[in-house]
Coordinates of C-alpha atoms in Angstrom, one line a residue:
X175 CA -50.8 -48.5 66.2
X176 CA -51.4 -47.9 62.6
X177 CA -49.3 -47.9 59.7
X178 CA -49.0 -45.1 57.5
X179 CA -49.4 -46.8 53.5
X180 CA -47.0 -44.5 51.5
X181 CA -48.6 -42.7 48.8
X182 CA -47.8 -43.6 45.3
X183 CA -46.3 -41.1 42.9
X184 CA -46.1 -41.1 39.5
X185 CA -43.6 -38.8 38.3
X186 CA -43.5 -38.6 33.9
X187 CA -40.1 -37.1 32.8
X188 CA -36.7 -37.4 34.6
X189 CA -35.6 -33.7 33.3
X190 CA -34.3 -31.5 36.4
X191 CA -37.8 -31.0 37.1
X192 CA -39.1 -34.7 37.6
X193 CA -35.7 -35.8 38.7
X194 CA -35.9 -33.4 41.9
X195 CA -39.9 -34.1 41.7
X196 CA -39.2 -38.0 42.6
X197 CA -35.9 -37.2 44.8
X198 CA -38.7 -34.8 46.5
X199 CA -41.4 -37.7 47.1
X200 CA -38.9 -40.0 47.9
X201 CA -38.3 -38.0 51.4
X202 CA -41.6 -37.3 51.7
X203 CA -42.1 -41.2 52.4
X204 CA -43.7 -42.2 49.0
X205 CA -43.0 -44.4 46.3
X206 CA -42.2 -43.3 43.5
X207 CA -42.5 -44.6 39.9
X208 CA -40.2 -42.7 37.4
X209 CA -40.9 -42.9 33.7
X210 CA -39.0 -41.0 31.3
X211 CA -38.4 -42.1 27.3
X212 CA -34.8 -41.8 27.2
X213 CA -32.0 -44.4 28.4
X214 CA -30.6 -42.2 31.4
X215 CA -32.5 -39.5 33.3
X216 CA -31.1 -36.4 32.5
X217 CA -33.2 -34.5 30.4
X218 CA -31.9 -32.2 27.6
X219 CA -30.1 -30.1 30.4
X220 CA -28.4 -33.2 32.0
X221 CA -28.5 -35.4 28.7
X222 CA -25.5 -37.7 29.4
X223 CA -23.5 -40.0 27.0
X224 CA -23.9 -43.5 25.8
X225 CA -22.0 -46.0 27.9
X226 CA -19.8 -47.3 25.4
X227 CA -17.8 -44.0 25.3
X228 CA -18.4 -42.1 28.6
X229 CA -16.8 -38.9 29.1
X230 CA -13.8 -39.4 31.8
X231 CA -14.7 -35.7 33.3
X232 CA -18.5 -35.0 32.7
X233 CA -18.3 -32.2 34.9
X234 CA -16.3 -30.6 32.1
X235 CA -19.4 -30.6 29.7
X236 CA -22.1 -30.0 31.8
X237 CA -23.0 -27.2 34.7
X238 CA -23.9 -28.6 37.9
X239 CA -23.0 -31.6 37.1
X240 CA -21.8 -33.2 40.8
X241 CA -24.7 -31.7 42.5
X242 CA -27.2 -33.7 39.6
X243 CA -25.1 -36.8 39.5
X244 CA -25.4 -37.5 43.4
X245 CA -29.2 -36.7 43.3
X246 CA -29.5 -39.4 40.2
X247 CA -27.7 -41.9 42.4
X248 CA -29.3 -41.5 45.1
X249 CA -33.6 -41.4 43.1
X250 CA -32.1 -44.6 41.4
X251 CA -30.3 -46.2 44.2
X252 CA -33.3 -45.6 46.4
X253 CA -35.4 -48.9 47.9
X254 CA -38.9 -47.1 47.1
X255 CA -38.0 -46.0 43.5
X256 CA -38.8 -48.0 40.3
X257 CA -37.0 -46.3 37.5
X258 CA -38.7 -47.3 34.1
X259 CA -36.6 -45.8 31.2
X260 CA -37.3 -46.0 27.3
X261 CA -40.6 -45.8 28.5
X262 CA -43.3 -43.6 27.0
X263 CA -47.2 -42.5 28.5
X264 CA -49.3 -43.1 25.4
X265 CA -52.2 -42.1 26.7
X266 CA -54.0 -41.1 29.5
X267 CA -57.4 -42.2 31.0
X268 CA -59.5 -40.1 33.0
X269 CA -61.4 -41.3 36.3
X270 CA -65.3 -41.3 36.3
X271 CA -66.7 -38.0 37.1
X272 CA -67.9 -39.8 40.8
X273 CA -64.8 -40.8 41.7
X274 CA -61.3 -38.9 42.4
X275 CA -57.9 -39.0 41.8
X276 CA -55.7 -39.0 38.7
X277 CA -56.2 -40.3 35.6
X278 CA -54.6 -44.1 34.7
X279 CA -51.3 -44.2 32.8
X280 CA -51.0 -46.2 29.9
X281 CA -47.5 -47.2 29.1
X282 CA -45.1 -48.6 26.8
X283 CA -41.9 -49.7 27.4
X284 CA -39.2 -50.3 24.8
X285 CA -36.8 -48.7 22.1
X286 CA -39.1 -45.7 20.0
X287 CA -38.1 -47.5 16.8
X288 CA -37.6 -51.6 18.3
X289 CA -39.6 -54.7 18.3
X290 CA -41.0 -56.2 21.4
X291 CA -41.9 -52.7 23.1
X292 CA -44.8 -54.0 26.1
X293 CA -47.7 -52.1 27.0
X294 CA -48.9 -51.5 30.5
X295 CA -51.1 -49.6 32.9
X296 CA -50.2 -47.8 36.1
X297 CA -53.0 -46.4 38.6
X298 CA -51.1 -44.3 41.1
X299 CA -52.4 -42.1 43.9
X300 CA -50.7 -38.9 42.6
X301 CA -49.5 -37.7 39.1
X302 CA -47.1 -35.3 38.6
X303 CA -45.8 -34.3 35.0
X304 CA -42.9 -33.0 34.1
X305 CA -42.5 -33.7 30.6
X306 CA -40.6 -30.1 29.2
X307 CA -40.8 -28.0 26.4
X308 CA -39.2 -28.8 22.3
X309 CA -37.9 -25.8 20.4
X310 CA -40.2 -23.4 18.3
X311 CA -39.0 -23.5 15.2
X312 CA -40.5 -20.4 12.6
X313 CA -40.5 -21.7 9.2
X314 CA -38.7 -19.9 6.0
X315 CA -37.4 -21.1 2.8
X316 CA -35.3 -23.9 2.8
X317 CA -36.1 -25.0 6.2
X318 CA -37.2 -28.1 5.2
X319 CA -33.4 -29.1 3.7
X320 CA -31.3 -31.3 5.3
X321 CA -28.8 -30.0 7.5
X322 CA -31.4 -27.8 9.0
X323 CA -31.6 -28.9 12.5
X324 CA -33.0 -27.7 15.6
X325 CA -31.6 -25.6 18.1
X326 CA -32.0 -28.9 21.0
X327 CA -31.6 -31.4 18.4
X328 CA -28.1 -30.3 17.4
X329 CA -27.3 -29.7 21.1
X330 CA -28.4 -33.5 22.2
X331 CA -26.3 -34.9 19.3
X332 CA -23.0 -33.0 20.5
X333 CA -23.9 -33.4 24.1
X334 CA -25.3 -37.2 23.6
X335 CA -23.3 -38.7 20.9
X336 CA -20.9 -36.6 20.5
X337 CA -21.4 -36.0 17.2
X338 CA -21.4 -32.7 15.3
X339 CA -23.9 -31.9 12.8
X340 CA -21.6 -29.5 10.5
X341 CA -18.0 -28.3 9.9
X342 CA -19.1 -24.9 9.1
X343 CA -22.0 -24.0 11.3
X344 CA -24.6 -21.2 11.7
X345 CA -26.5 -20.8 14.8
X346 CA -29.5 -18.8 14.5
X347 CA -33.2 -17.6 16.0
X348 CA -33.7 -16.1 19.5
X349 CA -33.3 -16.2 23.2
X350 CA -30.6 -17.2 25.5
X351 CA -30.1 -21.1 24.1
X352 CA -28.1 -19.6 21.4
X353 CA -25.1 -19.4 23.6
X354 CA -25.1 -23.3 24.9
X355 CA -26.1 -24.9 21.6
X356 CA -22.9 -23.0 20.1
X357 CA -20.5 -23.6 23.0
X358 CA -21.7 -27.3 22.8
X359 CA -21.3 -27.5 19.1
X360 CA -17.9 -25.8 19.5
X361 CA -16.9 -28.1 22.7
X362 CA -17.5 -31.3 20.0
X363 CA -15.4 -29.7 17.3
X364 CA -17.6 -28.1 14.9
X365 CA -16.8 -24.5 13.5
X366 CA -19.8 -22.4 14.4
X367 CA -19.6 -19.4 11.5
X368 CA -21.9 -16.8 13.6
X369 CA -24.8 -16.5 16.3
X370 CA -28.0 -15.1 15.3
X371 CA -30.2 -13.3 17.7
X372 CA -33.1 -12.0 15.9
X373 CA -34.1 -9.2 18.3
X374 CA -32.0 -6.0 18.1
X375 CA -30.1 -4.7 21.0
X376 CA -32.3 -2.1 22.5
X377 CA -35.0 -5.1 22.7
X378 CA -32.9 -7.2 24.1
X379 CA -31.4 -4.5 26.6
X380 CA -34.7 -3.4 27.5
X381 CA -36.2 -6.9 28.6
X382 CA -33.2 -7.6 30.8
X383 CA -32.4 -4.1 32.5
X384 CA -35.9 -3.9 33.7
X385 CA -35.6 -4.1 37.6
X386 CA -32.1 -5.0 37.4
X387 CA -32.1 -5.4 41.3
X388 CA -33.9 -9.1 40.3
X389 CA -30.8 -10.5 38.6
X390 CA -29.3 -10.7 41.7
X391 CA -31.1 -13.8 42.7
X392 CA -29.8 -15.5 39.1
X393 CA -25.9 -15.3 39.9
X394 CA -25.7 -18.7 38.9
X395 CA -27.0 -17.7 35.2
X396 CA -24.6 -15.2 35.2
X397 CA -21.6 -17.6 36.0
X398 CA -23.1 -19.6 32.7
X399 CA -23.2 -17.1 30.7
X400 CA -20.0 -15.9 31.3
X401 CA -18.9 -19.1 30.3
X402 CA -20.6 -19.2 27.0
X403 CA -19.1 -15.8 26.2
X404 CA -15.5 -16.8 26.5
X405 CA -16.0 -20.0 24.9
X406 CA -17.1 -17.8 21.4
X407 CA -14.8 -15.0 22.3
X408 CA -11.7 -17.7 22.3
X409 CA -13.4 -19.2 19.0
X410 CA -13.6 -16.1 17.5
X411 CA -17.3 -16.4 17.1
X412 CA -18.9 -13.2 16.4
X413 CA -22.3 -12.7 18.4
X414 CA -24.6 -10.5 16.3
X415 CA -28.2 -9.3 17.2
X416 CA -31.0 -8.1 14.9
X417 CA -30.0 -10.7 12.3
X418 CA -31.5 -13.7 11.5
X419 CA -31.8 -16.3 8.9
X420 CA -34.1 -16.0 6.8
X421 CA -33.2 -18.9 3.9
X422 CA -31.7 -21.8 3.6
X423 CA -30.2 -23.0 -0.3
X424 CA -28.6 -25.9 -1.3
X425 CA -29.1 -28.3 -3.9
X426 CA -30.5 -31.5 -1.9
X427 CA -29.0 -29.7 1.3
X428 CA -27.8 -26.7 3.0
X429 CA -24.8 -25.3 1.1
X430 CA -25.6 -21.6 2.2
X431 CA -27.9 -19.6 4.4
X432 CA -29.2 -16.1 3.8
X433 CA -29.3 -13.7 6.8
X434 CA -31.0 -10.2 7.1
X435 CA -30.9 -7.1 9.6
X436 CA -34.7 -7.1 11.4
X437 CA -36.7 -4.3 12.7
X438 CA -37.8 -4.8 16.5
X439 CA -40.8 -5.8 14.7
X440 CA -38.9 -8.6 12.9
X441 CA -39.7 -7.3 9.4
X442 CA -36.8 -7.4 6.9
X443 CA -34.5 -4.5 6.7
X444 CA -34.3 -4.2 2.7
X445 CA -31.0 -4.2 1.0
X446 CA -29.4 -5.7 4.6
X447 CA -29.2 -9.7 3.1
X448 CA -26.2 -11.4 3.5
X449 CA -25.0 -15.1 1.9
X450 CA -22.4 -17.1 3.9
X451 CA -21.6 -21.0 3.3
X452 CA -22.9 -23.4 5.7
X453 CA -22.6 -27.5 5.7
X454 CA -25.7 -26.8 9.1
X455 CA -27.7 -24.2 10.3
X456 CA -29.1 -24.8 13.8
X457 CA -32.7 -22.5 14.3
X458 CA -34.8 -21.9 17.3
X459 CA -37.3 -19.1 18.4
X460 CA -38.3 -20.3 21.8
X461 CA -39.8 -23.1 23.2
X462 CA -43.3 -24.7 22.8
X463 CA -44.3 -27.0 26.4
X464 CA -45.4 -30.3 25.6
X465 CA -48.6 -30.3 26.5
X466 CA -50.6 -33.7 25.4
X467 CA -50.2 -35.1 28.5
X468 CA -51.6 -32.0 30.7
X469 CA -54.1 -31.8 28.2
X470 CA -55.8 -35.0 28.4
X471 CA -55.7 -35.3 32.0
X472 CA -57.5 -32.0 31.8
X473 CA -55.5 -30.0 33.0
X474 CA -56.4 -26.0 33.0
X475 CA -53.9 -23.8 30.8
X476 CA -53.2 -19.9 31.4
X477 CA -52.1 -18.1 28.5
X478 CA -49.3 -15.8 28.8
X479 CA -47.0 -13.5 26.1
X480 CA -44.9 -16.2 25.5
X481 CA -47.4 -19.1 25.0
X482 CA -50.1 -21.3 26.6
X483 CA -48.7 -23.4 30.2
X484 CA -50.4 -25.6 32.2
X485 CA -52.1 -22.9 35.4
X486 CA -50.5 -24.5 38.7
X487 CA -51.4 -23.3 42.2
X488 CA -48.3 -22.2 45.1
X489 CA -48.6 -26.2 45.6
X490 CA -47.6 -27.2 41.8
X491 CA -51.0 -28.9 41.9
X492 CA -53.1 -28.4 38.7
X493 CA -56.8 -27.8 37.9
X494 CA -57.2 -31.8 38.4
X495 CA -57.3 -33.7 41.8
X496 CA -54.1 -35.2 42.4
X497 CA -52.2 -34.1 39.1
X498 CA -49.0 -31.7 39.6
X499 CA -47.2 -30.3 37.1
X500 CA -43.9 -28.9 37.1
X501 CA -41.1 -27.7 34.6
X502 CA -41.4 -26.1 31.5
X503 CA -44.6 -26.9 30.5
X504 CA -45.3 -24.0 33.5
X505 CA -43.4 -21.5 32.1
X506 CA -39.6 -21.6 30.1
X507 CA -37.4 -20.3 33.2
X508 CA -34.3 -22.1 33.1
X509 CA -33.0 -25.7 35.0
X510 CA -32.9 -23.8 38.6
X511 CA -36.6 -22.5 38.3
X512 CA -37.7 -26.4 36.7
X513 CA -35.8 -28.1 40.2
X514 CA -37.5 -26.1 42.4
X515 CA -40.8 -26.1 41.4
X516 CA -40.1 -29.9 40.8
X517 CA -39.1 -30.3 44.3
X518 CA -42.2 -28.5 45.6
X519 CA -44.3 -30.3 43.4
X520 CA -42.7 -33.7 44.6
X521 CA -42.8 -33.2 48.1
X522 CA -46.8 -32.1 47.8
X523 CA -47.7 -34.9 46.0
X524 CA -45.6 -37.1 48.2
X525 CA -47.9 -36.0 51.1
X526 CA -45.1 -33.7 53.1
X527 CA -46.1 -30.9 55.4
X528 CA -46.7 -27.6 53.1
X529 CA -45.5 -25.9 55.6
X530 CA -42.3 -26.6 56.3
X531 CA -39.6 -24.5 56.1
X532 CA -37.2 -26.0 53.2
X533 CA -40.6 -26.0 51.1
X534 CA -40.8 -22.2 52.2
X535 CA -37.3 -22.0 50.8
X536 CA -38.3 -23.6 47.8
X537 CA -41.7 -21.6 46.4
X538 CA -39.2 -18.4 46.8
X539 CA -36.0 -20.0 44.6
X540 CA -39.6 -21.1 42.1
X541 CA -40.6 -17.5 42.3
X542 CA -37.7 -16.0 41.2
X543 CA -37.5 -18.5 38.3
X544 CA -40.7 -17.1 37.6
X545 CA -39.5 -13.6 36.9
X546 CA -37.1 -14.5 35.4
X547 CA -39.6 -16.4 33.1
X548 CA -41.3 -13.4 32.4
X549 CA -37.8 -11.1 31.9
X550 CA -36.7 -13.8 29.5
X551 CA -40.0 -13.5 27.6
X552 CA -39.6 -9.5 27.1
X553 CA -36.1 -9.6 26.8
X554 CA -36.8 -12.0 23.6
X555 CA -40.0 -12.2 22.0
X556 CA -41.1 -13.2 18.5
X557 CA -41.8 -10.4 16.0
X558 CA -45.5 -9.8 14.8
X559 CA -43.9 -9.9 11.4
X560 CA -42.2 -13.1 10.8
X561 CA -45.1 -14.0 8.1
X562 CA -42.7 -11.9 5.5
X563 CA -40.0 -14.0 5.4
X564 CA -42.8 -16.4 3.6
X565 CA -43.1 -17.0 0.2
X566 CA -45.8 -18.9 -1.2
X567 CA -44.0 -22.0 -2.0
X568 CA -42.5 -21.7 1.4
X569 CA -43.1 -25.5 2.9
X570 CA -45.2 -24.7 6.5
X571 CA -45.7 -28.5 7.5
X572 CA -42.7 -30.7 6.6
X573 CA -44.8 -34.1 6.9
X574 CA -47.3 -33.0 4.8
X575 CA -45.6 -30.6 2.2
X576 CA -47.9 -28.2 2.8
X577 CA -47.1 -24.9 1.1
X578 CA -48.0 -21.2 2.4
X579 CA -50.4 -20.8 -0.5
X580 CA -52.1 -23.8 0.4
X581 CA -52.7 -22.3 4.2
X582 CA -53.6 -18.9 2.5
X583 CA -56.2 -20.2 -0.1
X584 CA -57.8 -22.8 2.6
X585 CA -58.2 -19.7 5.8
X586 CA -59.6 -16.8 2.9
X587 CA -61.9 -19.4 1.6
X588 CA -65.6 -18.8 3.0
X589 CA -66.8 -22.8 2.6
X590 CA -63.1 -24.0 4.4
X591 CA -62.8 -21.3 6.7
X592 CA -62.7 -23.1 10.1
X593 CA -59.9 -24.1 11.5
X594 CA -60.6 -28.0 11.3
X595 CA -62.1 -27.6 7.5
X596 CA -59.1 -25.6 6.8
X597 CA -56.8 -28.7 8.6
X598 CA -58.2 -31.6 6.2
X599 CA -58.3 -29.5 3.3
X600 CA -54.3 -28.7 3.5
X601 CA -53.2 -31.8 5.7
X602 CA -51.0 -29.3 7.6
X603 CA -50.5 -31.0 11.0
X604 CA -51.7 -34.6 9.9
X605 CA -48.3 -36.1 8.6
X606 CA -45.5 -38.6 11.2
X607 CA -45.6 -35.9 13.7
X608 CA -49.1 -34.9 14.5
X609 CA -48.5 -31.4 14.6
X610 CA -45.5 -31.2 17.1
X611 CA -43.3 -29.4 15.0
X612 CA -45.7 -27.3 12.8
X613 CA -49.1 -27.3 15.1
X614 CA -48.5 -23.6 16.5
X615 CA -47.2 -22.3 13.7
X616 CA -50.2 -23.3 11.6
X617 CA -52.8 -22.2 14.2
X618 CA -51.3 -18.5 14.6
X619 CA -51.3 -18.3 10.5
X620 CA -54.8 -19.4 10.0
X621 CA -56.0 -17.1 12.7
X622 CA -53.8 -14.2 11.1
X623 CA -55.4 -14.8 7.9
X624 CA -58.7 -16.2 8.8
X625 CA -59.4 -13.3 11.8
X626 CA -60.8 -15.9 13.5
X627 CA -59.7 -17.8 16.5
X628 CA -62.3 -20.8 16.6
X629 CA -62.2 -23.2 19.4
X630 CA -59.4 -21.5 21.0
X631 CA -56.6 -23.1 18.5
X632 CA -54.2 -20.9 18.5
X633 CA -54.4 -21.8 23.0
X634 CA -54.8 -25.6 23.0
X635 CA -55.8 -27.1 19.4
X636 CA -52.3 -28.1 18.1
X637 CA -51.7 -30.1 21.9
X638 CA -55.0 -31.7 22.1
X639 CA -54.0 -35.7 21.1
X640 CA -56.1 -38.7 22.8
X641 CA -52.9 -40.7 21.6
X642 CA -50.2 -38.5 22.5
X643 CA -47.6 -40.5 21.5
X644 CA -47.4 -43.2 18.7
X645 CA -48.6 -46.6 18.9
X646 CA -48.3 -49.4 16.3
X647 CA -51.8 -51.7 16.1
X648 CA -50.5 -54.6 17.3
X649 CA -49.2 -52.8 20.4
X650 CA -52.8 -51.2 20.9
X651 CA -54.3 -55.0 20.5
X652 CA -52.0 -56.8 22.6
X653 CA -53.0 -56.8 26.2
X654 CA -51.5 -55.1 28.9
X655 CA -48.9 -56.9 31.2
X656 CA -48.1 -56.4 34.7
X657 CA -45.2 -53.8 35.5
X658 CA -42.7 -55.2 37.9
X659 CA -42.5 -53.9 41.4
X660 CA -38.9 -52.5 40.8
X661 CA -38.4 -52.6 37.6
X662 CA -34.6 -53.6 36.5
X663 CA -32.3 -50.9 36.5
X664 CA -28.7 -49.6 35.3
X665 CA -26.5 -49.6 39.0
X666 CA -25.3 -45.8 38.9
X667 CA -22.4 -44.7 37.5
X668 CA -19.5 -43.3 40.5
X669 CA -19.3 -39.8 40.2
X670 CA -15.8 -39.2 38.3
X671 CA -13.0 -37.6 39.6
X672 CA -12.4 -34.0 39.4

């Protein structure tokens, strides 16, 4: 009788996606190496406090909490799980064209900013990413003053440190995230001013009313939302749509913001601006995947309304043998949607039966996330005419200083036209954060004033990194070390008490 060697997965990102990925593999029979950068797994949805002042009652803070806490437990408690936290994929390496399988992690564990961090490589027999999405931020003037924040950044500070980033807030950009970002800045005791949502209400009611029959399948969403709304309503937050921010002033930071009505096409409705004060303004139009890692493992990328995502088949499995991909860098559809494509993903990879029926169960709950993906992306798209709010001082990339002039002399210029002459000529996207933050923006300017979409930029250019994460020298030149079996881990938490 032969013994069945369990397959090894490789899951990158403990978000709701990779955490139900690995709890998925585990069951399968595999093992299961989870690697995520933070402390605790969690993601943004699930981001969880510091130990030294835990909440008494998480389940107050965050939705879903029981049902996420005992799947934690039980990934982390499991015999067949190493758990590697503060621990980030620098790069990837891809197999010879002879041979198969996915490409070989490169690791490195540590603090981001600490001494000491160890490098390391991991071959396993399946990857499966599931490394989310950061906000979309659009830029305008001012946006580069302190007490700007994003959208997620402000959320994971009240959620994860519990500490507010204003006494007098604004919250402002577009889509549904509004909503949590202010209840959670609310919840930690800041005074949110207003809610922003750029897109007026007949594009907003339009996106969502379409086959109304499909909400049906999102109840859970509703019960959120419902949430939100009473948590502003007993605030006395007003909720307006069709208004955005459109400058930030201050003199060395954000003393007052500037909002103005929009057209559905998100030009500025003259003679509609408005000044209020404002110690913060939180911004974000959407969500960009994170898509370094996809990309150099080679994965294929399917370009939709709202954005480039990594093209998975009904299996989660990607254009590459033996790399999965689940989450958000598939499609923004919520923490439901991002679990059970996870789960599918997880129990493919871990070598379970395609067929079976829970996994039928599954691709159905994924395929409604899916629509709802797509509902989301009507219901709250990004105007064609953002560019106005620019002037031509108006800083694009923050690293770099790099000005809207400077992106507008470099794309009309016949000897700097292309996109990577155009790049080196501004800098824009070659400061601390490689692009991250402005990459997108940059690409879709240069195309709008260049007309010309070389080497498919405004699709992949801004994600394409052979390092995608940083790396000091002396990390690079130090040789690998071998990971640990199990690698040490925090016991779990008990679930607290209702």
């Amino acid at each position: 009788m032969t013994t069945r060697v369990p397959r090894h997965v490789a899951v990158v990102g403990a978000g709701p996606a990779g955490l139900a990925a690995a709890d998925a593999a585990l069951g399968a029979g595999a093992r299961v190496t989870l690697i995520d950068s933070a402390e605790q797994p969690g993601g943004q949805y699930h981001r969880m406090l510091p130990d030294a002042y835990d909440a008494a009652h998480p389940e107050r803070l965050q939705h879903g909490w029981h049902a996420f806490d005992r799947r934690r437990r039980r990934v982390l408690a499991h015999p067949h799980c190493t758990w590697l936290p503060e621990t980030t994929v620098w790069a990837l390496e891809r197999p010879a064209p002879e041979e198969t399988g996915p490409p070989r992690l490169h690791l490195l564990r540590g603090p981001a900013d600490g001494a000491g961090r160890t490098r390391h490589t991991l071959d396993p027999d399946a990857l499966l990413l599931a490394v989310g999405a950061h906000d979309r931020v659009l830029p305008f003037p001012g946006w580069e003053l302190p007490g700007v924040f994003t959208a997620g950044a402000a959320q994971a500070l009240a959620k994860g440190e519990r500490v507010v980033v204003g006494d007098h807030v604004t919250v402002a950009g577009s889509g549904p995230f509004l909503l949590p970002v202010a209840a959670a800045l609310l919840e930690a005791g800041s005074r949110v001013s207003a809610v922003l949502e750029a897109n007026p209400p007949s594009t907003v009611a339009r996106g969502w009313s379409r086959r109304p029959w499909e909400l049906a399948a999102q109840a859970g969403k509703t019960g959120e939302l419902a949430i939100y709304t009473s948590a502003l309503l007993r605030h006395r937050v007003p909720y307006r749509t069709g208004r955005t921010v459109i400058e930030a002033r201050g003199d060395g930071r954000v003393e007052e913001v500037v909002s103005a009505r929009l057209r559905p096409d998100w030009s500025v409705v003259p003679g509609s601006e408005h000044t209020t004060a404002a110690d913060a303004l939180c911004v974000t139009h959407g969500f960009s995947p994170q898509l370094e890692l996809p990309l150099a493992a080679g994965c294929a990328l399917r370009t939709t309304a709202a954005g480039p995502f990594v093209d998975t088949d009904d299996d989660q499995r990607t254009s590459r043998p033996e790399v999965y991909a689940a989450g958000e860098i598939t499609g923004i559809a919520g923490a439901p949607a991002a679990r059970a494509e996870g789960a599918v993903a997880g129990w493919i990879a871990g070598g379970g039966d395609p067929a079976a029926p829970a996994v039928r169960r599954l691709r159905r709950s994924r395929d409604q996330g899916r629509a709802f993906a797509e509902r989301l992306a009507r219901a709250h798209p990004i105007g064609a005419a953002w560019p106005g709010w620019l002037r031509p001082e108006t800083v694009i990339c923050r690293c770099e200083e790099t000005d809207y002039a400077s992106l507008c002399r470099a794309a009309c210029d016949p000897a700097g036209a292309s996109p990577r002459v155009a790049k080196l000529a501004t800098r824009a996207g070659l400061g601390p954060c490689q692009a991250r933050v402005c990459g997108p923006t940059v690409a879709e300017l240069h195309t709008r004033l260049s007309g010309d979409p070389a080497d498919g930029l405004p699709v992949a250019g801004p994600h394409r990194r052979p390092i995608a994460q940083p790396i000091r020298l002396g990390e690079l030149a130090a040789p690998p070390e071998p990971l640990p079996h199990h690698a040490p881990r925090t016991p779990p938490k008990k679930e607290s008490s209702s």
